[in-house]
mmCIF file with all atom_site columns, C-alpha atoms in Angstrom:
data_model
loop_
_atom_site.group_PDB
_atom_site.id
_atom_site.type_symbol
_atom_site.label_atom_id
_atom_site.label_alt_id
_atom_site.label_comp_id
_atom_site.label_asym_id
_atom_site.label_entity_id
_atom_site.label_seq_id
_atom_site.pdbx_PDB_ins_code
_atom_site.Cartn_x
_atom_site.Cartn_y
_atom_site.Cartn_z
_atom_site.occupancy
_atom_site.B_iso_or_equiv
_atom_site.pdbx_formal_charge
_atom_site.auth_seq_id
_atom_site.auth_comp_id
_atom_site.auth_asym_id
_atom_site.auth_atom_id
_atom_site.pdbx_PDB_model_num
ATOM 1   C CA . ALA F 1 1   ? -9.025  46.176 238.733 1.00 0.00 ? 146 ALA F CA 1
ATOM 2   C CA . SER F 1 2   ? -11.551 43.232 239.573 1.00 0.00 ? 147 SER F CA 1
ATOM 3   C CA . SER F 1 3   ? -9.977  41.023 236.362 1.00 0.00 ? 148 SER F CA 1
ATOM 4   C CA . HIS F 1 4   ? -6.598  41.658 237.969 1.00 0.00 ? 149 HIS F CA 1
ATOM 5   C CA . ASP F 1 5   ? -8.742  40.603 241.641 1.00 0.00 ? 150 ASP F CA 1
ATOM 6   C CA . LEU F 1 6   ? -9.828  37.534 239.794 1.00 0.00 ? 151 LEU F CA 1
ATOM 7   C CA . GLN F 1 7   ? -6.742  36.673 237.820 1.00 0.00 ? 152 GLN F CA 1
ATOM 8   C CA . GLU F 1 8   ? -4.474  36.247 240.404 1.00 0.00 ? 153 GLU F CA 1
ATOM 9   C CA . PRO F 1 9   ? -6.462  33.576 242.557 1.00 0.00 ? 154 PRO F CA 1
ATOM 10  C CA . LEU F 1 10  ? -7.093  32.175 239.409 1.00 0.00 ? 155 LEU F CA 1
ATOM 11  C CA . ARG F 1 11  ? -3.069  31.908 238.125 1.00 0.00 ? 156 ARG F CA 1
ATOM 12  C CA . THR F 1 12  ? -2.422  30.895 241.236 1.00 0.00 ? 157 THR F CA 1
ATOM 13  C CA . LEU F 1 13  ? -4.893  28.006 241.183 1.00 0.00 ? 158 LEU F CA 1
ATOM 14  C CA . MET F 1 14  ? -3.476  26.872 237.988 1.00 0.00 ? 159 MET F CA 1
ATOM 15  C CA . ASN F 1 15  ? 0.236   26.990 238.700 1.00 0.00 ? 160 ASN F CA 1
ATOM 16  C CA . TYR F 1 16  ? -0.778  24.584 242.389 1.00 0.00 ? 161 TYR F CA 1
ATOM 17  C CA . LEU F 1 17  ? -2.852  22.058 240.019 1.00 0.00 ? 162 LEU F CA 1
ATOM 18  C CA . GLN F 1 18  ? 0.346   22.600 237.524 1.00 0.00 ? 163 GLN F CA 1
ATOM 19  C CA . LEU F 1 19  ? 2.643   21.879 240.454 1.00 0.00 ? 164 LEU F CA 1
ATOM 20  C CA . LEU F 1 20  ? -0.024  18.960 241.332 1.00 0.00 ? 165 LEU F CA 1
ATOM 21  C CA . ASP F 1 21  ? 0.062   17.427 238.152 1.00 0.00 ? 166 ASP F CA 1
ATOM 22  C CA . HIS F 1 22  ? 3.480   17.138 237.798 1.00 0.00 ? 167 HIS F CA 1
ATOM 23  C CA . SER F 1 23  ? 5.012   15.950 240.924 1.00 0.00 ? 168 SER F CA 1
ATOM 24  C CA . SER F 1 24  ? 2.593   13.327 241.637 1.00 0.00 ? 169 SER F CA 1
ATOM 25  C CA . ARG F 1 25  ? 0.091   12.172 238.559 1.00 0.00 ? 170 ARG F CA 1
ATOM 26  C CA . LYS F 1 26  ? 2.554   8.639  238.503 1.00 0.00 ? 171 LYS F CA 1
ATOM 27  C CA . GLU F 1 27  ? 1.946   7.721  241.787 1.00 0.00 ? 172 GLU F CA 1
ATOM 28  C CA . LEU F 1 28  ? -2.061  8.999  241.818 1.00 0.00 ? 173 LEU F CA 1
ATOM 29  C CA . SER F 1 29  ? -5.348  6.711  240.259 1.00 0.00 ? 174 SER F CA 1
ATOM 30  C CA . ALA F 1 30  ? -6.696  7.206  235.940 1.00 0.00 ? 175 ALA F CA 1
ATOM 31  C CA . GLU F 1 31  ? -9.799  9.045  238.426 1.00 0.00 ? 176 GLU F CA 1
ATOM 32  C CA . SER F 1 32  ? -7.548  11.570 240.092 1.00 0.00 ? 177 SER F CA 1
ATOM 33  C CA . ARG F 1 33  ? -5.460  13.030 237.289 1.00 0.00 ? 178 ARG F CA 1
ATOM 34  C CA . GLU F 1 34  ? -9.323  13.351 235.282 1.00 0.00 ? 179 GLU F CA 1
ATOM 35  C CA . TYR F 1 35  ? -9.731  15.362 238.110 1.00 0.00 ? 180 TYR F CA 1
ATOM 36  C CA . ILE F 1 36  ? -6.235  17.271 237.868 1.00 0.00 ? 181 ILE F CA 1
ATOM 37  C CA . ASP F 1 37  ? -7.627  17.711 234.200 1.00 0.00 ? 182 ASP F CA 1
ATOM 38  C CA . VAL F 1 38  ? -10.548 18.428 234.565 1.00 0.00 ? 183 VAL F CA 1
ATOM 39  C CA . GLY F 1 39  ? -9.377  20.960 237.116 1.00 0.00 ? 184 GLY F CA 1
ATOM 40  C CA . ILE F 1 40  ? -6.805  22.856 234.561 1.00 0.00 ? 185 ILE F CA 1
ATOM 41  C CA . GLN F 1 41  ? -9.266  23.262 231.283 1.00 0.00 ? 186 GLN F CA 1
ATOM 42  C CA . CYS F 1 42  ? -12.575 24.547 233.959 1.00 0.00 ? 187 CYS F CA 1
ATOM 43  C CA . ALA F 1 43  ? -9.355  27.444 235.185 1.00 0.00 ? 188 ALA F CA 1
ATOM 44  C CA . ARG F 1 44  ? -7.817  27.826 231.484 1.00 0.00 ? 189 ARG F CA 1
ATOM 45  C CA . ARG F 1 45  ? -11.860 28.964 230.502 1.00 0.00 ? 190 ARG F CA 1
ATOM 46  C CA . MET F 1 46  ? -12.219 30.987 233.122 1.00 0.00 ? 191 MET F CA 1
ATOM 47  C CA . ARG F 1 47  ? -8.920  32.455 232.317 1.00 0.00 ? 192 ARG F CA 1
ATOM 48  C CA . ASP F 1 48  ? -10.296 33.563 228.999 1.00 0.00 ? 193 ASP F CA 1
ATOM 49  C CA . LEU F 1 49  ? -13.654 34.684 230.052 1.00 0.00 ? 194 LEU F CA 1
ATOM 50  C CA . ILE F 1 50  ? -11.679 37.098 231.907 1.00 0.00 ? 195 ILE F CA 1
ATOM 51  C CA . ASN F 1 51  ? -9.425  38.035 229.093 1.00 0.00 ? 196 ASN F CA 1
ATOM 52  C CA . GLY F 1 52  ? -12.225 38.578 227.042 1.00 0.00 ? 197 GLY F CA 1
ATOM 53  C CA . LEU F 1 53  ? -14.205 40.904 229.126 1.00 0.00 ? 198 LEU F CA 1
ATOM 54  C CA . LEU F 1 54  ? -11.684 43.167 230.128 1.00 0.00 ? 199 LEU F CA 1
ATOM 55  C CA . ASP F 1 55  ? -11.130 43.559 226.286 1.00 0.00 ? 200 ASP F CA 1
ATOM 56  C CA . TYR F 1 56  ? -14.910 43.981 225.922 1.00 0.00 ? 201 TYR F CA 1
ATOM 57  C CA . SER F 1 57  ? -14.780 46.628 228.762 1.00 0.00 ? 202 SER F CA 1
ATOM 58  C CA . ARG F 1 58  ? -12.749 48.549 226.721 1.00 0.00 ? 203 ARG F CA 1
ATOM 59  C CA . LEU F 1 59  ? -14.773 48.850 224.768 1.00 0.00 ? 204 LEU F CA 1
ATOM 60  C CA . THR F 1 60  ? -16.858 51.092 226.544 1.00 0.00 ? 205 THR F CA 1
ATOM 61  C CA . ALA F 1 61  ? -13.480 52.771 228.096 1.00 0.00 ? 206 ALA F CA 1
ATOM 62  C CA . LYS F 1 62  ? -13.592 56.796 226.824 1.00 0.00 ? 207 LYS F CA 1
ATOM 63  C CA . GLY F 1 63  ? -9.734  58.497 225.264 1.00 0.00 ? 208 GLY F CA 1
ATOM 64  C CA . HIS F 1 64  ? -9.378  55.919 222.335 1.00 0.00 ? 209 HIS F CA 1
ATOM 65  C CA . GLN F 1 65  ? -6.756  57.073 220.370 1.00 0.00 ? 210 GLN F CA 1
ATOM 66  C CA . PHE F 1 66  ? -8.328  57.352 216.661 1.00 0.00 ? 211 PHE F CA 1
ATOM 67  C CA . THR F 1 67  ? -5.776  58.045 213.979 1.00 0.00 ? 212 THR F CA 1
ATOM 68  C CA . GLU F 1 68  ? -5.308  57.113 209.697 1.00 0.00 ? 213 GLU F CA 1
ATOM 69  C CA . VAL F 1 69  ? -4.292  53.181 209.925 1.00 0.00 ? 214 VAL F CA 1
ATOM 70  C CA . ASP F 1 70  ? -3.400  51.291 206.836 1.00 0.00 ? 215 ASP F CA 1
ATOM 71  C CA . CYS F 1 71  ? -5.309  48.429 206.678 1.00 0.00 ? 216 CYS F CA 1
ATOM 72  C CA . ASN F 1 72  ? -2.590  46.593 205.151 1.00 0.00 ? 217 ASN F CA 1
ATOM 73  C CA . VAL F 1 73  ? -0.491  46.602 208.104 1.00 0.00 ? 218 VAL F CA 1
ATOM 74  C CA . LEU F 1 74  ? -2.755  45.536 210.277 1.00 0.00 ? 219 LEU F CA 1
ATOM 75  C CA . LEU F 1 75  ? -3.815  43.043 208.293 1.00 0.00 ? 220 LEU F CA 1
ATOM 76  C CA . LYS F 1 76  ? 0.821   41.952 207.890 1.00 0.00 ? 221 LYS F CA 1
ATOM 77  C CA . GLY F 1 77  ? 0.164   42.197 211.904 1.00 0.00 ? 222 GLY F CA 1
ATOM 78  C CA . VAL F 1 78  ? -3.055  39.472 212.025 1.00 0.00 ? 223 VAL F CA 1
ATOM 79  C CA . LEU F 1 79  ? -1.264  36.867 209.555 1.00 0.00 ? 224 LEU F CA 1
ATOM 80  C CA . GLN F 1 80  ? 2.159   36.508 211.675 1.00 0.00 ? 225 GLN F CA 1
ATOM 81  C CA . GLN F 1 81  ? -0.080  36.149 214.911 1.00 0.00 ? 226 GLN F CA 1
ATOM 82  C CA . LEU F 1 82  ? -2.138  33.617 213.323 1.00 0.00 ? 227 LEU F CA 1
ATOM 83  C CA . ALA F 1 83  ? 1.510   31.844 210.999 1.00 0.00 ? 228 ALA F CA 1
ATOM 84  C CA . GLY F 1 84  ? 1.613   28.660 213.173 1.00 0.00 ? 229 GLY F CA 1
ATOM 85  C CA . SER F 1 85  ? -2.592  28.041 212.973 1.00 0.00 ? 230 SER F CA 1
ATOM 86  C CA . ILE F 1 86  ? -2.844  28.295 209.301 1.00 0.00 ? 231 ILE F CA 1
ATOM 87  C CA . ALA F 1 87  ? 0.968   26.453 209.049 1.00 0.00 ? 232 ALA F CA 1
ATOM 88  C CA . GLU F 1 88  ? -1.078  23.818 210.998 1.00 0.00 ? 233 GLU F CA 1
ATOM 89  C CA . ASN F 1 89  ? -4.310  23.850 209.064 1.00 0.00 ? 234 ASN F CA 1
ATOM 90  C CA . GLY F 1 90  ? -2.723  24.375 205.772 1.00 0.00 ? 235 GLY F CA 1
ATOM 91  C CA . ALA F 1 91  ? -5.382  28.294 205.293 1.00 0.00 ? 236 ALA F CA 1
ATOM 92  C CA . VAL F 1 92  ? -5.588  29.674 201.401 1.00 0.00 ? 237 VAL F CA 1
ATOM 93  C CA . ILE F 1 93  ? -5.475  33.427 202.603 1.00 0.00 ? 238 ILE F CA 1
ATOM 94  C CA . GLU F 1 94  ? -6.024  36.058 199.659 1.00 0.00 ? 239 GLU F CA 1
ATOM 95  C CA . GLY F 1 95  ? -6.429  39.074 200.701 1.00 0.00 ? 240 GLY F CA 1
ATOM 96  C CA . GLY F 1 96  ? -6.580  42.216 197.907 1.00 0.00 ? 241 GLY F CA 1
ATOM 97  C CA . LEU F 1 97  ? -5.216  46.142 198.474 1.00 0.00 ? 242 LEU F CA 1
ATOM 98  C CA . LEU F 1 98  ? -7.154  47.100 201.763 1.00 0.00 ? 243 LEU F CA 1
ATOM 99  C CA . PRO F 1 99  ? -7.562  50.904 202.353 1.00 0.00 ? 244 PRO F CA 1
ATOM 100 C CA . GLU F 1 100 ? -6.359  53.726 205.284 1.00 0.00 ? 245 GLU F CA 1
ATOM 101 C CA . VAL F 1 101 ? -8.759  53.719 207.550 1.00 0.00 ? 246 VAL F CA 1
ATOM 102 C CA . TYR F 1 102 ? -9.565  56.663 210.250 1.00 0.00 ? 247 TYR F CA 1
ATOM 103 C CA . GLY F 1 103 ? -9.766  54.910 213.827 1.00 0.00 ? 248 GLY F CA 1
ATOM 104 C CA . GLU F 1 104 ? -8.422  52.902 217.125 1.00 0.00 ? 249 GLU F CA 1
ATOM 105 C CA . PRO F 1 105 ? -5.486  50.353 214.980 1.00 0.00 ? 250 PRO F CA 1
ATOM 106 C CA . LEU F 1 106 ? -5.629  48.185 218.327 1.00 0.00 ? 251 LEU F CA 1
ATOM 107 C CA . LEU F 1 107 ? -9.100  47.659 218.040 1.00 0.00 ? 252 LEU F CA 1
ATOM 108 C CA . LEU F 1 108 ? -9.158  47.033 214.034 1.00 0.00 ? 253 LEU F CA 1
ATOM 109 C CA . GLN F 1 109 ? -5.883  44.227 214.396 1.00 0.00 ? 254 GLN F CA 1
ATOM 110 C CA . GLN F 1 110 ? -8.511  42.504 217.075 1.00 0.00 ? 255 GLN F CA 1
ATOM 111 C CA . LEU F 1 111 ? -11.215 42.762 214.958 1.00 0.00 ? 256 LEU F CA 1
ATOM 112 C CA . LEU F 1 112 ? -9.563  41.395 212.018 1.00 0.00 ? 257 LEU F CA 1
ATOM 113 C CA . GLN F 1 113 ? -7.915  38.300 214.092 1.00 0.00 ? 258 GLN F CA 1
ATOM 114 C CA . ASN F 1 114 ? -11.307 37.738 215.402 1.00 0.00 ? 259 ASN F CA 1
ATOM 115 C CA . LEU F 1 115 ? -12.680 37.153 212.054 1.00 0.00 ? 260 LEU F CA 1
ATOM 116 C CA . ILE F 1 116 ? -9.793  35.228 210.458 1.00 0.00 ? 261 ILE F CA 1
ATOM 117 C CA . SER F 1 117 ? -9.150  32.993 213.504 1.00 0.00 ? 262 SER F CA 1
ATOM 118 C CA . ASN F 1 118 ? -12.907 31.920 213.566 1.00 0.00 ? 263 ASN F CA 1
ATOM 119 C CA . ALA F 1 119 ? -12.322 31.106 209.653 1.00 0.00 ? 264 ALA F CA 1
ATOM 120 C CA . LEU F 1 120 ? -9.531  28.923 210.738 1.00 0.00 ? 265 LEU F CA 1
ATOM 121 C CA . LYS F 1 121 ? -11.867 27.695 213.507 1.00 0.00 ? 266 LYS F CA 1
ATOM 122 C CA . PHE F 1 122 ? -15.440 26.375 211.803 1.00 0.00 ? 267 PHE F CA 1
ATOM 123 C CA . LEU F 1 123 ? -13.316 24.115 209.285 1.00 0.00 ? 268 LEU F CA 1
ATOM 124 C CA . LYS F 1 124 ? -15.077 22.213 206.729 1.00 0.00 ? 269 LYS F CA 1
ATOM 125 C CA . ASN F 1 125 ? -12.928 21.338 204.480 1.00 0.00 ? 270 ASN F CA 1
ATOM 126 C CA . LYS F 1 126 ? -8.887  21.717 204.218 1.00 0.00 ? 271 LYS F CA 1
ATOM 127 C CA . PRO F 1 127 ? -7.710  23.347 203.380 1.00 0.00 ? 272 PRO F CA 1
ATOM 128 C CA . PRO F 1 128 ? -9.754  26.951 204.292 1.00 0.00 ? 273 PRO F CA 1
ATOM 129 C CA . LYS F 1 129 ? -10.181 29.671 202.265 1.00 0.00 ? 274 LYS F CA 1
ATOM 130 C CA . ILE F 1 130 ? -10.155 33.163 203.928 1.00 0.00 ? 275 ILE F CA 1
ATOM 131 C CA . GLN F 1 131 ? -10.809 35.913 201.354 1.00 0.00 ? 276 GLN F CA 1
ATOM 132 C CA . VAL F 1 132 ? -10.246 39.405 203.289 1.00 0.00 ? 277 VAL F CA 1
ATOM 133 C CA . GLY F 1 133 ? -11.123 42.379 201.268 1.00 0.00 ? 278 GLY F CA 1
ATOM 134 C CA . SER F 1 134 ? -12.864 46.221 201.118 1.00 0.00 ? 279 SER F CA 1
ATOM 135 C CA . GLU F 1 135 ? -13.927 47.705 198.583 1.00 0.00 ? 280 GLU F CA 1
ATOM 136 C CA . LYS F 1 136 ? -15.384 52.473 198.852 1.00 0.00 ? 281 LYS F CA 1
ATOM 137 C CA . ARG F 1 137 ? -18.853 53.385 198.912 1.00 0.00 ? 282 ARG F CA 1
ATOM 138 C CA . HIS F 1 138 ? -20.018 56.206 199.207 1.00 0.00 ? 283 HIS F CA 1
ATOM 139 C CA . GLY F 1 139 ? -19.193 57.540 203.227 1.00 0.00 ? 284 GLY F CA 1
ATOM 140 C CA . GLU F 1 140 ? -17.173 54.527 204.458 1.00 0.00 ? 285 GLU F CA 1
ATOM 141 C CA . TRP F 1 141 ? -15.416 51.430 203.521 1.00 0.00 ? 286 TRP F CA 1
ATOM 142 C CA . LEU F 1 142 ? -16.925 47.724 203.308 1.00 0.00 ? 287 LEU F CA 1
ATOM 143 C CA . PHE F 1 143 ? -14.952 45.348 204.248 1.00 0.00 ? 288 PHE F CA 1
ATOM 144 C CA . TRP F 1 144 ? -15.736 41.450 204.770 1.00 0.00 ? 289 TRP F CA 1
ATOM 145 C CA . VAL F 1 145 ? -13.373 38.213 205.526 1.00 0.00 ? 290 VAL F CA 1
ATOM 146 C CA . LYS F 1 146 ? -14.674 35.318 203.866 1.00 0.00 ? 291 LYS F CA 1
ATOM 147 C CA . ASP F 1 147 ? -14.777 31.677 203.756 1.00 0.00 ? 292 ASP F CA 1
ATOM 148 C CA . ASN F 1 148 ? -15.617 27.910 203.723 1.00 0.00 ? 293 ASN F CA 1
ATOM 149 C CA . GLY F 1 149 ? -16.279 26.627 206.360 1.00 0.00 ? 294 GLY F CA 1
ATOM 150 C CA . ILE F 1 150 ? -19.641 25.314 208.181 1.00 0.00 ? 295 ILE F CA 1
ATOM 151 C CA . GLY F 1 151 ? -21.530 27.839 207.642 1.00 0.00 ? 296 GLY F CA 1
ATOM 152 C CA . ILE F 1 152 ? -24.555 29.444 209.853 1.00 0.00 ? 297 ILE F CA 1
ATOM 153 C CA . GLU F 1 153 ? -27.903 29.048 209.581 1.00 0.00 ? 298 GLU F CA 1
ATOM 154 C CA . PRO F 1 154 ? -30.115 32.866 209.167 1.00 0.00 ? 299 PRO F CA 1
ATOM 155 C CA . ARG F 1 155 ? -32.048 32.293 212.430 1.00 0.00 ? 300 ARG F CA 1
ATOM 156 C CA . PHE F 1 156 ? -28.918 32.695 213.954 1.00 0.00 ? 301 PHE F CA 1
ATOM 157 C CA . TYR F 1 157 ? -27.257 35.640 212.519 1.00 0.00 ? 302 TYR F CA 1
ATOM 158 C CA . ASP F 1 158 ? -28.236 38.269 215.664 1.00 0.00 ? 303 ASP F CA 1
ATOM 159 C CA . LYS F 1 159 ? -27.573 36.068 218.197 1.00 0.00 ? 304 LYS F CA 1
ATOM 160 C CA . ILE F 1 160 ? -23.465 34.980 216.768 1.00 0.00 ? 305 ILE F CA 1
ATOM 161 C CA . PHE F 1 161 ? -22.702 38.206 218.093 1.00 0.00 ? 306 PHE F CA 1
ATOM 162 C CA . GLU F 1 162 ? -24.487 38.117 222.218 1.00 0.00 ? 307 GLU F CA 1
ATOM 163 C CA . LEU F 1 163 ? -22.291 37.921 224.754 1.00 0.00 ? 308 LEU F CA 1
ATOM 164 C CA . PHE F 1 164 ? -21.921 34.124 225.857 1.00 0.00 ? 309 PHE F CA 1
ATOM 165 C CA . GLN F 1 165 ? -23.664 32.664 222.465 1.00 0.00 ? 310 GLN F CA 1
ATOM 166 C CA . ARG F 1 166 ? -22.519 30.035 221.551 1.00 0.00 ? 311 ARG F CA 1
ATOM 167 C CA . LEU F 1 167 ? -23.535 27.688 219.017 1.00 0.00 ? 312 LEU F CA 1
ATOM 168 C CA . HIS F 1 168 ? -21.765 24.799 219.507 1.00 0.00 ? 313 HIS F CA 1
ATOM 169 C CA . THR F 1 169 ? -20.448 23.122 222.742 1.00 0.00 ? 314 THR F CA 1
ATOM 170 C CA . ARG F 1 170 ? -17.003 24.173 223.675 1.00 0.00 ? 315 ARG F CA 1
ATOM 171 C CA . GLU F 1 171 ? -15.805 20.221 223.054 1.00 0.00 ? 316 GLU F CA 1
ATOM 172 C CA . GLU F 1 172 ? -16.699 20.333 219.689 1.00 0.00 ? 317 GLU F CA 1
ATOM 173 C CA . TYR F 1 173 ? -14.761 24.507 219.272 1.00 0.00 ? 318 TYR F CA 1
ATOM 174 C CA . PRO F 1 174 ? -12.655 25.763 222.099 1.00 0.00 ? 319 PRO F CA 1
ATOM 175 C CA . GLY F 1 175 ? -13.727 29.508 222.252 1.00 0.00 ? 320 GLY F CA 1
ATOM 176 C CA . ALA F 1 176 ? -15.881 31.506 225.582 1.00 0.00 ? 321 ALA F CA 1
ATOM 177 C CA . GLY F 1 177 ? -18.235 33.007 223.662 1.00 0.00 ? 322 GLY F CA 1
ATOM 178 C CA . LEU F 1 178 ? -16.961 36.285 223.824 1.00 0.00 ? 323 LEU F CA 1
ATOM 179 C CA . GLY F 1 179 ? -15.425 37.397 219.928 1.00 0.00 ? 324 GLY F CA 1
ATOM 180 C CA . LEU F 1 180 ? -17.648 38.705 217.899 1.00 0.00 ? 325 LEU F CA 1
ATOM 181 C CA . SER F 1 181 ? -19.463 40.318 220.547 1.00 0.00 ? 326 SER F CA 1
ATOM 182 C CA . VAL F 1 182 ? -16.000 42.407 220.996 1.00 0.00 ? 327 VAL F CA 1
ATOM 183 C CA . CYS F 1 183 ? -15.793 42.399 217.110 1.00 0.00 ? 328 CYS F CA 1
ATOM 184 C CA . LYS F 1 184 ? -19.620 44.133 217.384 1.00 0.00 ? 329 LYS F CA 1
ATOM 185 C CA . LYS F 1 185 ? -18.778 46.828 220.115 1.00 0.00 ? 330 LYS F CA 1
ATOM 186 C CA . THR F 1 186 ? -16.215 48.069 217.908 1.00 0.00 ? 331 THR F CA 1
ATOM 187 C CA . VAL F 1 187 ? -17.266 48.564 215.013 1.00 0.00 ? 332 VAL F CA 1
ATOM 188 C CA . GLU F 1 188 ? -20.001 50.183 216.476 1.00 0.00 ? 333 GLU F CA 1
ATOM 189 C CA . LEU F 1 189 ? -17.267 52.457 218.664 1.00 0.00 ? 334 LEU F CA 1
ATOM 190 C CA . HIS F 1 190 ? -15.785 52.910 214.806 1.00 0.00 ? 335 HIS F CA 1
ATOM 191 C CA . GLY F 1 191 ? -19.506 54.654 213.229 1.00 0.00 ? 336 GLY F CA 1
ATOM 192 C CA . GLY F 1 192 ? -20.359 51.413 211.643 1.00 0.00 ? 337 GLY F CA 1
ATOM 193 C CA . ARG F 1 193 ? -22.146 48.388 211.510 1.00 0.00 ? 338 ARG F CA 1
ATOM 194 C CA . ILE F 1 194 ? -21.430 44.289 211.125 1.00 0.00 ? 339 ILE F CA 1
ATOM 195 C CA . TRP F 1 195 ? -23.525 40.975 209.483 1.00 0.00 ? 340 TRP F CA 1
ATOM 196 C CA . CYS F 1 196 ? -23.555 37.917 208.002 1.00 0.00 ? 341 CYS F CA 1
ATOM 197 C CA . GLU F 1 197 ? -24.252 36.378 205.394 1.00 0.00 ? 342 GLU F CA 1
ATOM 198 C CA . SER F 1 198 ? -24.231 32.381 204.819 1.00 0.00 ? 343 SER F CA 1
ATOM 199 C CA . GLU F 1 199 ? -25.058 29.460 203.883 1.00 0.00 ? 344 GLU F CA 1
ATOM 200 C CA . VAL F 1 200 ? -25.169 26.431 206.329 1.00 0.00 ? 345 VAL F CA 1
ATOM 201 C CA . GLY F 1 201 ? -22.120 23.985 204.911 1.00 0.00 ? 346 GLY F CA 1
ATOM 202 C CA . LYS F 1 202 ? -20.941 26.220 201.856 1.00 0.00 ? 347 LYS F CA 1
ATOM 203 C CA . GLY F 1 203 ? -19.010 28.885 204.077 1.00 0.00 ? 348 GLY F CA 1
ATOM 204 C CA . SER F 1 204 ? -19.822 32.476 205.485 1.00 0.00 ? 349 SER F CA 1
ATOM 205 C CA . CYS F 1 205 ? -18.725 35.758 204.395 1.00 0.00 ? 350 CYS F CA 1
ATOM 206 C CA . PHE F 1 206 ? -18.858 38.287 207.821 1.00 0.00 ? 351 PHE F CA 1
ATOM 207 C CA . TYR F 1 207 ? -19.460 41.929 206.323 1.00 0.00 ? 352 TYR F CA 1
ATOM 208 C CA . PHE F 1 208 ? -18.673 45.626 208.703 1.00 0.00 ? 353 PHE F CA 1
ATOM 209 C CA . THR F 1 209 ? -18.187 49.254 208.020 1.00 0.00 ? 354 THR F CA 1
ATOM 210 C CA . ILE F 1 210 ? -15.772 51.476 208.970 1.00 0.00 ? 355 ILE F CA 1
ATOM 211 C CA . PRO F 1 211 ? -17.188 55.786 207.937 1.00 0.00 ? 356 PRO F CA 1
ATOM 212 C CA . PHE F 1 212 ? -14.639 58.032 206.252 1.00 0.00 ? 357 PHE F CA 1
ATOM 213 C CA . LYS F 1 213 ? -13.060 60.197 208.858 1.00 0.00 ? 358 LYS F CA 1
ATOM 214 C CA . GLY F 1 214 ? -15.024 63.431 208.260 1.00 0.00 ? 359 GLY F CA 1
ATOM 215 C CA . VAL F 1 215 ? -18.688 61.362 207.710 1.00 0.00 ? 360 VAL F CA 1
ATOM 216 C CA . LEU F 1 216 ? -17.662 59.482 211.593 1.00 0.00 ? 361 LEU F CA 1
ATOM 217 C CA . GLU F 1 217 ? -15.740 63.135 213.216 1.00 0.00 ? 362 GLU F CA 1
ATOM 218 C CA . LYS F 1 218 ? -19.470 64.769 212.391 1.00 0.00 ? 363 LYS F CA 1
ATOM 219 C CA . ALA F 1 219 ? -21.586 62.292 213.305 1.00 0.00 ? 364 ALA F CA 1
ATOM 220 C CA . GLY F 1 220 ? -19.677 62.151 216.608 1.00 0.00 ? 365 GLY F CA 1
#
């Protein structure tokens, strides 16, 4: 409800700024045009923050519908959603055969999408190479999303999963600083863990676990 109340005036603000930009841009000074551009950018940033907080708050709500989920279908959907960014960056996505798990389909798809989106965003080399895989372990599935991007210093491994924590400026890499927090909350909701291993300049690998259905039901 709060998200809706915040989004309505923000949407109106963005609409009026864009109308002003389209109708009067030629008559305005360069300084005035810059003010409008900054206003639109700030409004979009606020919209992204509101949407991110909404996604995060949904994870704390009750009533999630867990079911058997084919992760290969989820990955296919994610790659379709990110097709434009993948093509733009010439990314190579390598995916092994993924298992069926017990979980909330939409949340798990968002989890994979956030991790792959980050791999496409924090580039060092082109084409970016991203590997998505899994293996069966005692009582759980281990998943990973590995890239050849800029990497992360070990001292930031825990910080990156906190709300609004950013390691780079928005000018360098856009975003609200909520994606990995949502990932962490999603994995914890499924009874698993998430962590990062990385080497600066060579890439990162994000791991997460999803317990087997019987293990999760017993724990819940």
